[in-house]
PDB file of C-alpha atoms in Angstrom:
ATOM      1  CA  GLY A   1      60.429 148.786 278.314  1.00  0.00           C
ATOM      2  CA  GLU A   2      62.447 146.164 280.048  1.00  0.00           C
ATOM      3  CA  ASP A   3      63.874 146.942 283.490  1.00  0.00           C
ATOM      4  CA  VAL A   4      66.279 144.802 285.429  1.00  0.00           C
ATOM      5  CA  GLU A   5      67.208 145.629 289.039  1.00  0.00           C
ATOM      6  CA  GLN A   6      69.890 144.389 291.413  1.00  0.00           C
ATOM      7  CA  SER A   7      71.260 145.485 294.747  1.00  0.00           C
ATOM      8  CA  LEU A   8      74.559 147.307 294.276  1.00  0.00           C
ATOM      9  CA  PHE A   9      76.758 145.702 296.950  1.00  0.00           C
ATOM     10  CA  LEU A  10      77.138 142.369 298.745  1.00  0.00           C
ATOM     11  CA  SER A  11      79.855 141.415 301.265  1.00  0.00           C
ATOM     12  CA  VAL A  12      80.362 137.757 302.218  1.00  0.00           C
ATOM     13  CA  ARG A  13      82.898 135.930 304.356  1.00  0.00           C
ATOM     14  CA  GLU A  14      85.197 133.543 302.556  1.00  0.00           C
ATOM     15  CA  GLY A  15      83.752 130.027 302.658  1.00  0.00           C
ATOM     16  CA  ASP A  16      80.143 131.255 303.125  1.00  0.00           C
ATOM     17  CA  SER A  17      77.438 131.222 300.421  1.00  0.00           C
ATOM     18  CA  SER A  18      76.739 134.328 298.381  1.00  0.00           C
ATOM     19  CA  VAL A  19      73.239 135.025 297.153  1.00  0.00           C
ATOM     20  CA  ILE A  20      72.842 137.743 294.500  1.00  0.00           C
ATOM     21  CA  ASN A  21      69.315 138.786 293.674  1.00  0.00           C
ATOM     22  CA  CYS A  22      67.736 140.266 290.563  1.00  0.00           C
ATOM     23  CA  THR A  23      64.297 141.355 289.608  1.00  0.00           C
ATOM     24  CA  TYR A  24      62.987 142.044 286.113  1.00  0.00           C
ATOM     25  CA  THR A  25      59.812 143.441 284.629  1.00  0.00           C
ATOM     26  CA  ASP A  26      59.517 141.923 281.165  1.00  0.00           C
ATOM     27  CA  SER A  27      57.201 138.974 281.497  1.00  0.00           C
ATOM     28  CA  SER A  28      58.176 137.809 278.012  1.00  0.00           C
ATOM     29  CA  SER A  29      61.817 137.273 279.070  1.00  0.00           C
ATOM     30  CA  THR A  30      62.778 133.898 277.697  1.00  0.00           C
ATOM     31  CA  TYR A  31      66.341 133.523 278.831  1.00  0.00           C
ATOM     32  CA  LEU A  32      67.928 134.946 281.937  1.00  0.00           C
ATOM     33  CA  TYR A  33      71.674 135.132 282.293  1.00  0.00           C
ATOM     34  CA  TRP A  34      74.324 135.698 284.933  1.00  0.00           C
ATOM     35  CA  TYR A  35      77.569 137.369 283.854  1.00  0.00           C
ATOM     36  CA  LYS A  36      80.695 138.059 285.867  1.00  0.00           C
ATOM     37  CA  GLN A  37      82.922 141.087 285.322  1.00  0.00           C
ATOM     38  CA  GLU A  38      86.345 141.213 286.955  1.00  0.00           C
ATOM     39  CA  PRO A  39      88.185 144.540 287.274  1.00  0.00           C
ATOM     40  CA  GLY A  40      89.258 145.922 283.936  1.00  0.00           C
ATOM     41  CA  ALA A  41      87.835 142.981 282.054  1.00  0.00           C
ATOM     42  CA  GLY A  42      84.851 142.228 279.850  1.00  0.00           C
ATOM     43  CA  LEU A  43      81.929 140.053 280.751  1.00  0.00           C
ATOM     44  CA  GLN A  44      82.113 136.304 281.289  1.00  0.00           C
ATOM     45  CA  LEU A  45      78.949 134.264 280.976  1.00  0.00           C
ATOM     46  CA  LEU A  46      78.544 132.172 284.117  1.00  0.00           C
ATOM     47  CA  THR A  47      75.229 130.450 283.485  1.00  0.00           C
ATOM     48  CA  TYR A  48      71.776 130.962 282.055  1.00  0.00           C
ATOM     49  CA  ILE A  49      68.277 129.672 282.659  1.00  0.00           C
ATOM     50  CA  PHE A  50      65.313 129.221 280.375  1.00  0.00           C
ATOM     51  CA  SER A  51      62.118 130.741 281.633  1.00  0.00           C
ATOM     52  CA  ASN A  52      60.294 127.446 281.923  1.00  0.00           C
ATOM     53  CA  MET A  53      62.815 126.207 284.453  1.00  0.00           C
ATOM     54  CA  ASP A  54      62.863 127.107 288.102  1.00  0.00           C
ATOM     55  CA  MET A  55      66.309 125.903 289.055  1.00  0.00           C
ATOM     56  CA  LYS A  56      69.646 125.163 287.480  1.00  0.00           C
ATOM     57  CA  GLN A  57      72.785 123.937 289.203  1.00  0.00           C
ATOM     58  CA  ASP A  58      76.308 124.064 287.793  1.00  0.00           C
ATOM     59  CA  GLN A  59      79.066 123.105 290.282  1.00  0.00           C
ATOM     60  CA  ARG A  60      79.160 125.866 292.890  1.00  0.00           C
ATOM     61  CA  LEU A  61      76.489 127.931 291.134  1.00  0.00           C
ATOM     62  CA  THR A  62      72.772 127.557 291.677  1.00  0.00           C
ATOM     63  CA  VAL A  63      70.236 129.716 289.795  1.00  0.00           C
ATOM     64  CA  LEU A  64      66.729 130.014 291.106  1.00  0.00           C
ATOM     65  CA  LEU A  65      63.910 131.531 289.076  1.00  0.00           C
ATOM     66  CA  ASN A  66      60.500 132.634 290.441  1.00  0.00           C
ATOM     67  CA  LYS A  67      58.712 133.540 287.287  1.00  0.00           C
ATOM     68  CA  LYS A  68      55.569 134.596 289.090  1.00  0.00           C
ATOM     69  CA  ASP A  69      57.486 137.200 291.095  1.00  0.00           C
ATOM     70  CA  LYS A  70      59.950 137.863 288.228  1.00  0.00           C
ATOM     71  CA  HIS A  71      62.829 137.186 290.663  1.00  0.00           C
ATOM     72  CA  LEU A  72      66.112 135.553 289.808  1.00  0.00           C
ATOM     73  CA  SER A  73      68.922 134.652 292.160  1.00  0.00           C
ATOM     74  CA  LEU A  74      72.459 133.332 291.851  1.00  0.00           C
ATOM     75  CA  ARG A  75      73.900 131.386 294.784  1.00  0.00           C
ATOM     76  CA  ILE A  76      77.609 130.831 294.901  1.00  0.00           C
ATOM     77  CA  ALA A  77      78.566 128.090 297.391  1.00  0.00           C
ATOM     78  CA  ASP A  78      81.852 128.200 299.351  1.00  0.00           C
ATOM     79  CA  THR A  79      82.690 131.688 298.145  1.00  0.00           C
ATOM     80  CA  GLN A  80      86.368 132.228 297.385  1.00  0.00           C
ATOM     81  CA  THR A  81      88.458 135.399 296.968  1.00  0.00           C
ATOM     82  CA  GLY A  82      88.480 134.731 293.220  1.00  0.00           C
ATOM     83  CA  ASP A  83      84.750 135.267 293.236  1.00  0.00           C
ATOM     84  CA  SER A  84      85.224 138.976 293.903  1.00  0.00           C
ATOM     85  CA  ALA A  85      83.725 140.740 290.896  1.00  0.00           C
ATOM     86  CA  ILE A  86      80.627 142.520 289.692  1.00  0.00           C
ATOM     87  CA  TYR A  87      77.777 140.191 288.808  1.00  0.00           C
ATOM     88  CA  PHE A  88      75.190 141.178 286.233  1.00  0.00           C
ATOM     89  CA  CYS A  89      71.890 139.559 285.514  1.00  0.00           C
ATOM     90  CA  ALA A  90      70.556 139.996 282.001  1.00  0.00           C
ATOM     91  CA  GLU A  91      67.482 139.029 280.079  1.00  0.00           C
ATOM     92  CA  ALA A  92      66.580 138.501 276.468  1.00  0.00           C
ATOM     93  CA  ASN A  93      63.631 137.141 274.562  1.00  0.00           C
ATOM     94  CA  PHE A  94      62.844 135.716 271.151  1.00  0.00           C
ATOM     95  CA  GLY A  95      62.764 138.402 268.532  1.00  0.00           C
ATOM     96  CA  ASN A  96      64.827 140.698 270.743  1.00  0.00           C
ATOM     97  CA  GLU A  97      68.133 138.935 271.237  1.00  0.00           C
ATOM     98  CA  LYS A  98      69.979 141.924 272.563  1.00  0.00           C
ATOM     99  CA  LEU A  99      70.811 141.613 276.236  1.00  0.00           C
ATOM    100  CA  THR A 100      69.211 143.943 278.785  1.00  0.00           C
ATOM    101  CA  PHE A 101      71.437 144.097 281.848  1.00  0.00           C
ATOM    102  CA  GLY A 102      70.819 144.798 285.477  1.00  0.00           C
ATOM    103  CA  THR A 103      72.778 147.382 287.340  1.00  0.00           C
ATOM    104  CA  GLY A 104      75.321 144.890 288.658  1.00  0.00           C
ATOM    105  CA  THR A 105      76.107 143.695 292.205  1.00  0.00           C
ATOM    106  CA  ARG A 106      79.621 144.185 293.472  1.00  0.00           C
ATOM    107  CA  LEU A 107      80.571 141.086 295.495  1.00  0.00           C
ATOM    108  CA  THR A 108      83.298 141.641 298.108  1.00  0.00           C
ATOM    109  CA  ILE A 109      84.849 138.715 299.936  1.00  0.00           C
ATOM    110  CA  ILE A 110      85.853 139.265 303.575  1.00  0.00           C
ATOM    111  CA  PRO A 111      88.818 137.100 304.600  1.00  0.00           C
TER     112      PRO A 111
ATOM    113  CA  GLY B   1      91.108 134.690 266.426  1.00  0.00           C
ATOM    114  CA  GLU B   2      89.761 132.858 269.487  1.00  0.00           C
ATOM    115  CA  GLU B   3      88.967 136.040 271.428  1.00  0.00           C
ATOM    116  CA  VAL B   4      87.192 139.230 270.652  1.00  0.00           C
ATOM    117  CA  ALA B   5      89.784 141.898 270.183  1.00  0.00           C
ATOM    118  CA  GLN B   6      89.110 145.551 270.790  1.00  0.00           C
ATOM    119  CA  THR B   7      91.416 148.499 270.088  1.00  0.00           C
ATOM    120  CA  PRO B   8      92.495 150.839 271.457  1.00  0.00           C
ATOM    121  CA  LYS B   9      92.333 149.848 275.095  1.00  0.00           C
ATOM    122  CA  HIS B  10      92.097 153.471 276.173  1.00  0.00           C
ATOM    123  CA  LEU B  11      91.111 156.551 274.187  1.00  0.00           C
ATOM    124  CA  VAL B  12      91.138 160.137 275.360  1.00  0.00           C
ATOM    125  CA  ARG B  13      89.449 162.858 273.361  1.00  0.00           C
ATOM    126  CA  GLY B  14      88.700 166.508 273.856  1.00  0.00           C
ATOM    127  CA  GLU B  15      85.054 167.484 273.706  1.00  0.00           C
ATOM    128  CA  GLY B  16      84.072 167.861 270.071  1.00  0.00           C
ATOM    129  CA  GLN B  17      86.661 165.555 268.700  1.00  0.00           C
ATOM    130  CA  LYS B  18      85.978 162.356 266.832  1.00  0.00           C
ATOM    131  CA  ALA B  19      86.494 158.959 268.391  1.00  0.00           C
ATOM    132  CA  LYS B  20      86.747 155.647 266.530  1.00  0.00           C
ATOM    133  CA  LEU B  21      86.790 152.271 268.179  1.00  0.00           C
ATOM    134  CA  TYR B  22      87.510 148.905 266.650  1.00  0.00           C
ATOM    135  CA  CYS B  23      86.385 145.350 267.196  1.00  0.00           C
ATOM    136  CA  ALA B  24      87.576 142.093 265.652  1.00  0.00           C
ATOM    137  CA  PRO B  25      85.059 139.363 266.354  1.00  0.00           C
ATOM    138  CA  ILE B  26      85.993 135.742 266.892  1.00  0.00           C
ATOM    139  CA  LYS B  27      86.664 134.065 263.554  1.00  0.00           C
ATOM    140  CA  GLY B  28      83.550 132.361 262.269  1.00  0.00           C
ATOM    141  CA  HIS B  29      81.153 134.485 264.308  1.00  0.00           C
ATOM    142  CA  SER B  30      78.528 136.176 262.219  1.00  0.00           C
ATOM    143  CA  TYR B  31      77.042 138.541 264.793  1.00  0.00           C
ATOM    144  CA  VAL B  32      78.622 141.545 266.442  1.00  0.00           C
ATOM    145  CA  PHE B  33      77.126 143.541 269.276  1.00  0.00           C
ATOM    146  CA  TRP B  34      78.207 146.905 270.758  1.00  0.00           C
ATOM    147  CA  TYR B  35      77.373 147.867 274.347  1.00  0.00           C
ATOM    148  CA  GLN B  36      78.139 151.002 276.314  1.00  0.00           C
ATOM    149  CA  GLN B  37      78.949 150.756 280.010  1.00  0.00           C
ATOM    150  CA  VAL B  38      78.773 154.077 281.801  1.00  0.00           C
ATOM    151  CA  LEU B  39      80.283 154.888 285.202  1.00  0.00           C
ATOM    152  CA  LYS B  40      77.485 153.447 287.237  1.00  0.00           C
ATOM    153  CA  ASN B  41      78.109 150.040 285.599  1.00  0.00           C
ATOM    154  CA  GLU B  42      74.942 150.199 283.510  1.00  0.00           C
ATOM    155  CA  PHE B  43      75.191 148.382 280.250  1.00  0.00           C
ATOM    156  CA  LYS B  44      73.327 149.826 277.323  1.00  0.00           C
ATOM    157  CA  PHE B  45      72.896 147.991 274.038  1.00  0.00           C
ATOM    158  CA  LEU B  46      73.837 150.131 271.075  1.00  0.00           C
ATOM    159  CA  ILE B  47      73.751 148.133 267.852  1.00  0.00           C
ATOM    160  CA  SER B  48      74.221 144.672 266.404  1.00  0.00           C
ATOM    161  CA  PHE B  49      75.321 143.376 263.012  1.00  0.00           C
ATOM    162  CA  GLN B  50      74.793 140.203 261.114  1.00  0.00           C
ATOM    163  CA  ASN B  51      77.933 140.067 259.000  1.00  0.00           C
ATOM    164  CA  GLU B  52      78.061 143.521 257.391  1.00  0.00           C
ATOM    165  CA  ASN B  53      74.370 144.217 257.762  1.00  0.00           C
ATOM    166  CA  VAL B  54      72.748 146.112 260.643  1.00  0.00           C
ATOM    167  CA  PHE B  55      70.671 143.640 262.655  1.00  0.00           C
ATOM    168  CA  ASP B  56      69.310 145.824 265.414  1.00  0.00           C
ATOM    169  CA  GLU B  57      70.091 149.495 265.850  1.00  0.00           C
ATOM    170  CA  THR B  58      67.426 150.429 268.381  1.00  0.00           C
ATOM    171  CA  GLY B  59      69.997 151.459 270.996  1.00  0.00           C
ATOM    172  CA  MET B  60      72.083 153.789 268.799  1.00  0.00           C
ATOM    173  CA  PRO B  61      71.777 157.498 269.520  1.00  0.00           C
ATOM    174  CA  LYS B  62      70.301 159.178 266.522  1.00  0.00           C
ATOM    175  CA  GLU B  63      73.034 161.716 266.184  1.00  0.00           C
ATOM    176  CA  ARG B  64      76.843 161.493 266.290  1.00  0.00           C
ATOM    177  CA  PHE B  65      77.095 157.680 266.565  1.00  0.00           C
ATOM    178  CA  SER B  66      77.667 155.396 263.616  1.00  0.00           C
ATOM    179  CA  ALA B  67      78.953 151.870 263.187  1.00  0.00           C
ATOM    180  CA  LYS B  68      80.126 149.579 260.403  1.00  0.00           C
ATOM    181  CA  CYS B  69      81.170 145.992 259.872  1.00  0.00           C
ATOM    182  CA  LEU B  70      82.792 145.655 256.467  1.00  0.00           C
ATOM    183  CA  PRO B  71      84.103 142.429 254.953  1.00  0.00           C
ATOM    184  CA  ASN B  72      87.698 141.572 255.874  1.00  0.00           C
ATOM    185  CA  SER B  73      87.975 144.548 258.214  1.00  0.00           C
ATOM    186  CA  PRO B  74      87.422 145.054 261.978  1.00  0.00           C
ATOM    187  CA  CYS B  75      84.026 146.439 262.907  1.00  0.00           C
ATOM    188  CA  SER B  76      84.088 150.075 263.981  1.00  0.00           C
ATOM    189  CA  LEU B  77      82.063 152.383 266.160  1.00  0.00           C
ATOM    190  CA  GLU B  78      82.569 156.063 265.514  1.00  0.00           C
ATOM    191  CA  ILE B  79      81.421 159.003 267.595  1.00  0.00           C
ATOM    192  CA  GLN B  80      81.499 162.400 265.852  1.00  0.00           C
ATOM    193  CA  ALA B  81      81.892 165.431 268.051  1.00  0.00           C
ATOM    194  CA  THR B  82      82.184 163.627 271.325  1.00  0.00           C
ATOM    195  CA  LYS B  83      80.494 164.987 274.428  1.00  0.00           C
ATOM    196  CA  LEU B  84      81.416 164.522 278.109  1.00  0.00           C
ATOM    197  CA  GLU B  85      78.585 162.045 278.568  1.00  0.00           C
ATOM    198  CA  ASP B  86      80.079 159.749 275.944  1.00  0.00           C
ATOM    199  CA  SER B  87      82.774 158.831 278.500  1.00  0.00           C
ATOM    200  CA  ALA B  88      82.263 155.073 279.087  1.00  0.00           C
ATOM    201  CA  VAL B  89      83.723 151.691 278.381  1.00  0.00           C
ATOM    202  CA  TYR B  90      82.518 150.394 275.035  1.00  0.00           C
ATOM    203  CA  PHE B  91      82.242 146.600 274.783  1.00  0.00           C
ATOM    204  CA  CYS B  92      81.996 144.559 271.680  1.00  0.00           C
ATOM    205  CA  ALA B  93      80.657 141.049 271.698  1.00  0.00           C
ATOM    206  CA  SER B  94      80.389 138.405 269.013  1.00  0.00           C
ATOM    207  CA  SER B  95      78.352 135.266 268.635  1.00  0.00           C
ATOM    208  CA  HIS B  96      78.050 132.454 266.170  1.00  0.00           C
ATOM    209  CA  ALA B  97      74.369 133.272 265.624  1.00  0.00           C
ATOM    210  CA  ALA B  98      71.825 135.598 267.179  1.00  0.00           C
ATOM    211  CA  GLY B  99      69.744 133.046 268.974  1.00  0.00           C
ATOM    212  CA  LEU B 100      69.260 132.986 272.692  1.00  0.00           C
ATOM    213  CA  PHE B 101      71.255 129.753 272.810  1.00  0.00           C
ATOM    214  CA  ASP B 102      74.278 131.463 271.299  1.00  0.00           C
ATOM    215  CA  GLU B 103      76.634 132.872 273.869  1.00  0.00           C
ATOM    216  CA  GLN B 104      77.850 136.369 273.291  1.00  0.00           C
ATOM    217  CA  PHE B 105      81.599 136.481 273.882  1.00  0.00           C
ATOM    218  CA  PHE B 106      82.753 139.851 275.085  1.00  0.00           C
ATOM    219  CA  GLY B 107      85.961 141.735 274.351  1.00  0.00           C
ATOM    220  CA  PRO B 108      88.003 143.539 277.001  1.00  0.00           C
ATOM    221  CA  GLY B 109      86.456 146.893 276.106  1.00  0.00           C
ATOM    222  CA  THR B 110      87.685 150.319 275.094  1.00  0.00           C
ATOM    223  CA  ARG B 111      87.646 152.991 277.756  1.00  0.00           C
ATOM    224  CA  LEU B 112      86.767 156.334 276.194  1.00  0.00           C
ATOM    225  CA  THR B 113      87.451 159.443 278.238  1.00  0.00           C
ATOM    226  CA  VAL B 114      86.117 162.746 276.939  1.00  0.00           C
ATOM    227  CA  LEU B 115      87.671 165.796 278.564  1.00  0.00           C
TER     228      LEU B 115
END
Protein backbone atom coordinates (compact mmCIF):
# COMPACT_ATOMS: atom_id res chain seq x y z
CA GLY A 1 0.00 0.00 0.00
CA GLU A 2 0.92 3.65 -0.09
CA ASP A 3 3.26 5.01 2.55
CA VAL A 4 4.13 8.66 3.07
CA GLU A 5 6.83 9.69 5.55
CA GLN A 6 7.84 13.00 7.07
CA SER A 7 10.10 14.10 9.88
CA LEU A 8 8.04 15.02 12.92
CA PHE A 9 9.56 18.33 14.00
CA LEU A 10 11.32 21.35 12.49
CA SER A 11 12.43 24.54 14.26
CA VAL A 12 13.39 27.60 12.25
CA ARG A 13 14.34 31.16 13.16
CA GLU A 14 11.95 33.88 12.07
CA GLY A 15 13.01 35.25 8.71
CA ASP A 16 14.91 32.11 7.69
CA SER A 17 13.70 29.59 5.12
CA SER A 18 11.95 26.41 6.23
CA VAL A 19 12.33 23.21 4.26
CA ILE A 20 9.91 20.40 5.04
CA ASN A 21 10.63 17.03 3.46
CA CYS A 22 8.42 14.11 2.49
CA THR A 23 9.05 10.73 0.94
CA TYR A 24 6.44 8.45 -0.59
CA THR A 25 6.44 4.92 -1.90
CA ASP A 26 3.62 4.81 -4.46
CA SER A 27 5.22 5.31 -7.87
CA SER A 28 1.79 5.82 -9.43
CA SER A 29 1.17 8.94 -7.34
CA THR A 30 -0.17 11.51 -9.73
CA TYR A 31 -0.73 14.52 -7.53
CA LEU A 32 1.19 15.48 -4.44
CA TYR A 33 -0.18 18.04 -2.02
CA TRP A 34 0.92 20.15 0.91
CA TYR A 35 -1.63 20.95 3.60
CA LYS A 36 -1.31 23.19 6.65
CA GLN A 37 -3.08 22.49 9.94
CA GLU A 38 -3.17 25.20 12.58
CA PRO A 39 -4.01 24.28 16.19
CA GLY A 40 -7.61 23.16 16.61
CA ALA A 41 -8.38 23.67 12.94
CA GLY A 42 -8.93 21.57 9.85
CA LEU A 43 -6.62 21.28 6.91
CA GLN A 44 -5.87 24.09 4.50
CA LEU A 45 -4.55 23.22 1.07
CA LEU A 46 -1.38 25.22 0.43
CA THR A 47 -0.27 23.94 -2.93
CA TYR A 48 -0.05 20.85 -5.09
CA ILE A 49 2.18 19.53 -7.83
CA PHE A 50 1.50 17.17 -10.68
CA SER A 51 3.92 14.27 -10.97
CA ASN A 52 5.28 15.35 -14.34
CA MET A 53 6.55 18.62 -12.83
CA ASP A 54 9.71 19.01 -10.82
CA MET A 55 9.10 22.46 -9.35
CA LYS A 56 6.27 24.79 -8.56
CA GLN A 57 6.52 28.24 -6.99
CA ASP A 58 3.70 30.20 -5.41
CA GLN A 59 4.73 33.40 -3.61
CA ARG A 60 6.76 32.30 -0.55
CA LEU A 61 6.20 28.62 -1.25
CA THR A 62 8.39 26.45 -3.47
CA VAL A 63 7.64 22.78 -4.04
CA LEU A 64 10.37 20.50 -5.38
CA LEU A 65 9.65 17.00 -6.62
CA ASN A 66 12.27 14.34 -7.28
CA LYS A 67 10.20 11.61 -8.84
CA LYS A 68 13.14 9.22 -9.19
CA ASP A 69 13.80 9.33 -5.44
CA LYS A 70 10.09 9.80 -4.58
CA HIS A 71 11.02 12.87 -2.56
CA LEU A 72 8.93 15.98 -2.16
CA SER A 73 9.86 19.16 -0.33
CA LEU A 74 8.15 22.39 0.65
CA ARG A 75 10.27 25.49 1.11
CA ILE A 76 8.79 28.47 2.91
CA ALA A 77 10.81 31.61 2.36
CA ASP A 78 11.06 34.32 5.05
CA THR A 79 9.30 32.18 7.65
CA GLN A 80 6.93 34.14 9.90
CA THR A 81 5.32 33.33 13.24
CA GLY A 82 2.03 32.75 11.42
CA ASP A 83 3.65 29.83 9.63
CA SER A 84 3.71 27.85 12.88
CA ALA A 85 1.56 24.81 12.19
CA ILE A 86 1.69 21.14 11.26
CA TYR A 87 2.40 20.56 7.59
CA PHE A 88 1.17 17.42 5.88
CA CYS A 89 2.15 16.09 2.52
CA ALA A 90 -0.39 13.88 0.80
CA GLU A 91 -0.63 11.92 -2.40
CA ALA A 92 -3.39 10.66 -4.64
CA ASN A 93 -3.62 9.04 -8.03
CA PHE A 94 -6.17 8.53 -10.77
CA GLY A 95 -8.75 5.97 -9.82
CA ASN A 96 -7.90 6.41 -6.15
CA GLU A 97 -8.75 10.00 -5.36
CA LYS A 98 -8.72 9.61 -1.60
CA LEU A 99 -5.78 11.37 -0.01
CA THR A 100 -3.01 9.41 1.71
CA PHE A 101 -1.33 11.67 4.23
CA GLY A 102 2.12 11.75 5.71
CA THR A 103 2.69 11.85 9.44
CA GLY A 104 2.91 15.64 9.55
CA THR A 105 5.81 17.94 10.44
CA ARG A 106 5.32 20.38 13.28
CA LEU A 107 7.02 23.66 12.33
CA THR A 108 8.05 25.87 15.25
CA ILE A 109 9.27 29.40 14.68
CA ILE A 110 12.00 30.71 16.98
CA PRO A 111 11.79 34.50 17.51
CA GLY B 1 -22.94 27.30 3.02
CA GLU B 2 -19.46 28.43 2.05
CA GLU B 3 -17.69 26.27 4.60
CA VAL B 4 -17.87 22.65 5.62
CA ALA B 5 -19.72 22.52 8.93
CA GLN B 6 -19.20 19.75 11.44
CA THR B 7 -21.13 19.13 14.64
CA PRO B 8 -20.61 18.66 17.44
CA LYS B 9 -17.20 20.22 18.00
CA HIS B 10 -16.50 17.87 20.92
CA LEU B 11 -18.13 14.58 21.83
CA VAL B 12 -17.43 12.49 24.92
CA ARG B 13 -18.69 8.94 25.17
CA GLY B 14 -18.25 6.10 27.60
CA GLU B 15 -16.84 2.92 26.14
CA GLY B 16 -19.66 0.96 24.54
CA GLN B 17 -21.86 3.97 23.86
CA LYS B 18 -22.90 5.15 20.42
CA ALA B 19 -21.40 8.24 18.79
CA LYS B 20 -22.88 10.14 15.87
CA LEU B 21 -21.09 12.90 14.02
CA TYR B 22 -22.52 15.24 11.41
CA CYS B 23 -21.15 17.05 8.39
CA ALA B 24 -22.77 19.62 6.13
CA PRO B 25 -20.75 19.95 2.92
CA ILE B 26 -20.34 23.17 1.02
CA LYS B 27 -23.45 23.90 -1.02
CA GLY B 28 -23.06 22.56 -4.54
CA HIS B 29 -20.36 20.04 -3.63
CA SER B 30 -21.21 16.51 -4.69
CA TYR B 31 -18.47 14.62 -2.86
CA VAL B 32 -17.99 14.11 0.84
CA PHE B 33 -14.96 12.48 2.46
CA TRP B 34 -14.47 11.35 6.06
CA TYR B 35 -11.00 11.13 7.63
CA GLN B 36 -9.89 10.08 11.10
CA GLN B 37 -6.94 11.82 12.75
CA VAL B 38 -5.57 9.92 15.71
CA LEU B 39 -3.34 11.31 18.45
CA LYS B 40 -0.10 10.96 16.51
CA ASN B 41 -1.52 13.21 13.78
CA GLU B 42 -1.97 10.38 11.32
CA PHE B 43 -4.84 10.90 8.94
CA LYS B 44 -6.72 7.85 7.85
CA PHE B 45 -9.27 7.89 5.04
CA LEU B 46 -12.54 6.27 6.05
CA ILE B 47 -15.18 6.68 3.36
CA SER B 48 -16.35 8.96 0.57
CA PHE B 49 -19.73 9.68 -0.97
CA GLN B 50 -20.92 10.94 -4.31
CA ASN B 51 -24.17 12.60 -3.34
CA GLU B 52 -25.99 9.90 -1.36
CA ASN B 53 -24.05 7.00 -2.87
CA VAL B 54 -20.97 5.42 -1.33
CA PHE B 55 -18.01 6.22 -3.62
CA ASP B 56 -15.14 4.54 -1.79
CA GLU B 57 -15.45 2.72 1.54
CA THR B 58 -12.09 0.97 1.58
CA GLY B 59 -11.04 2.71 4.79
CA MET B 60 -14.11 1.98 6.85
CA PRO B 61 -13.70 -0.51 9.69
CA LYS B 62 -15.86 -3.51 8.93
CA GLU B 63 -17.62 -3.43 12.26
CA ARG B 64 -19.23 -0.67 14.32
CA PHE B 65 -18.72 2.15 11.78
CA SER B 66 -21.39 3.29 9.36
CA ALA B 67 -22.01 6.46 7.38
CA LYS B 68 -24.78 8.03 5.35
CA CYS B 69 -25.39 11.02 3.14
CA LEU B 70 -29.11 11.45 2.59
CA PRO B 71 -30.73 14.12 0.42
CA ASN B 72 -31.47 17.39 2.21
CA SER B 73 -29.77 16.21 5.39
CA PRO B 74 -26.26 16.53 6.83
CA CYS B 75 -24.03 13.53 6.23
CA SER B 76 -23.42 11.41 9.30
CA LEU B 77 -20.77 9.06 10.63
CA GLU B 78 -21.95 6.71 13.35
CA ILE B 79 -19.88 4.51 15.62
CA GLN B 80 -21.76 1.79 17.50
CA ALA B 81 -20.28 0.57 20.76
CA THR B 82 -17.32 2.93 20.84
CA LYS B 83 -13.92 1.72 21.94
CA LEU B 84 -11.04 3.63 23.50
CA GLU B 85 -9.09 3.49 20.22
CA ASP B 86 -11.90 5.37 18.46
CA SER B 87 -10.76 8.52 20.28
CA ALA B 88 -9.66 10.85 17.49
CA VAL B 89 -10.60 13.95 15.58
CA TYR B 90 -12.92 13.13 12.70
CA PHE B 91 -12.68 15.44 9.71
CA CYS B 92 -15.15 15.79 6.93
CA ALA B 93 -14.18 17.29 3.58
CA SER B 94 -16.21 18.13 0.51
CA SER B 95 -15.33 18.77 -3.09
CA HIS B 96 -17.13 19.79 -6.22
CA ALA B 97 -16.04 16.59 -7.95
CA ALA B 98 -13.73 13.69 -7.13
CA GLY B 99 -10.96 14.46 -9.57
CA LEU B 100 -7.44 15.21 -8.49
CA PHE B 101 -7.92 18.80 -9.67
CA ASP B 102 -10.78 19.30 -7.25
CA GLU B 103 -9.68 20.63 -3.91
CA GLN B 104 -11.10 18.95 -0.87
CA PHE B 105 -12.25 21.59 1.61
CA PHE B 106 -11.99 20.42 5.19
CA GLY B 107 -14.27 21.15 8.10
CA PRO B 108 -12.98 22.03 11.58
CA GLY B 109 -13.38 18.46 12.82
CA THR B 110 -15.21 16.72 15.66
CA ARG B 111 -13.06 15.61 18.58
CA LEU B 112 -14.36 12.30 19.93
CA THR B 113 -13.12 11.22 23.33
CA VAL B 114 -14.01 7.74 24.50
CA LEU B 115 -13.56 7.19 28.22
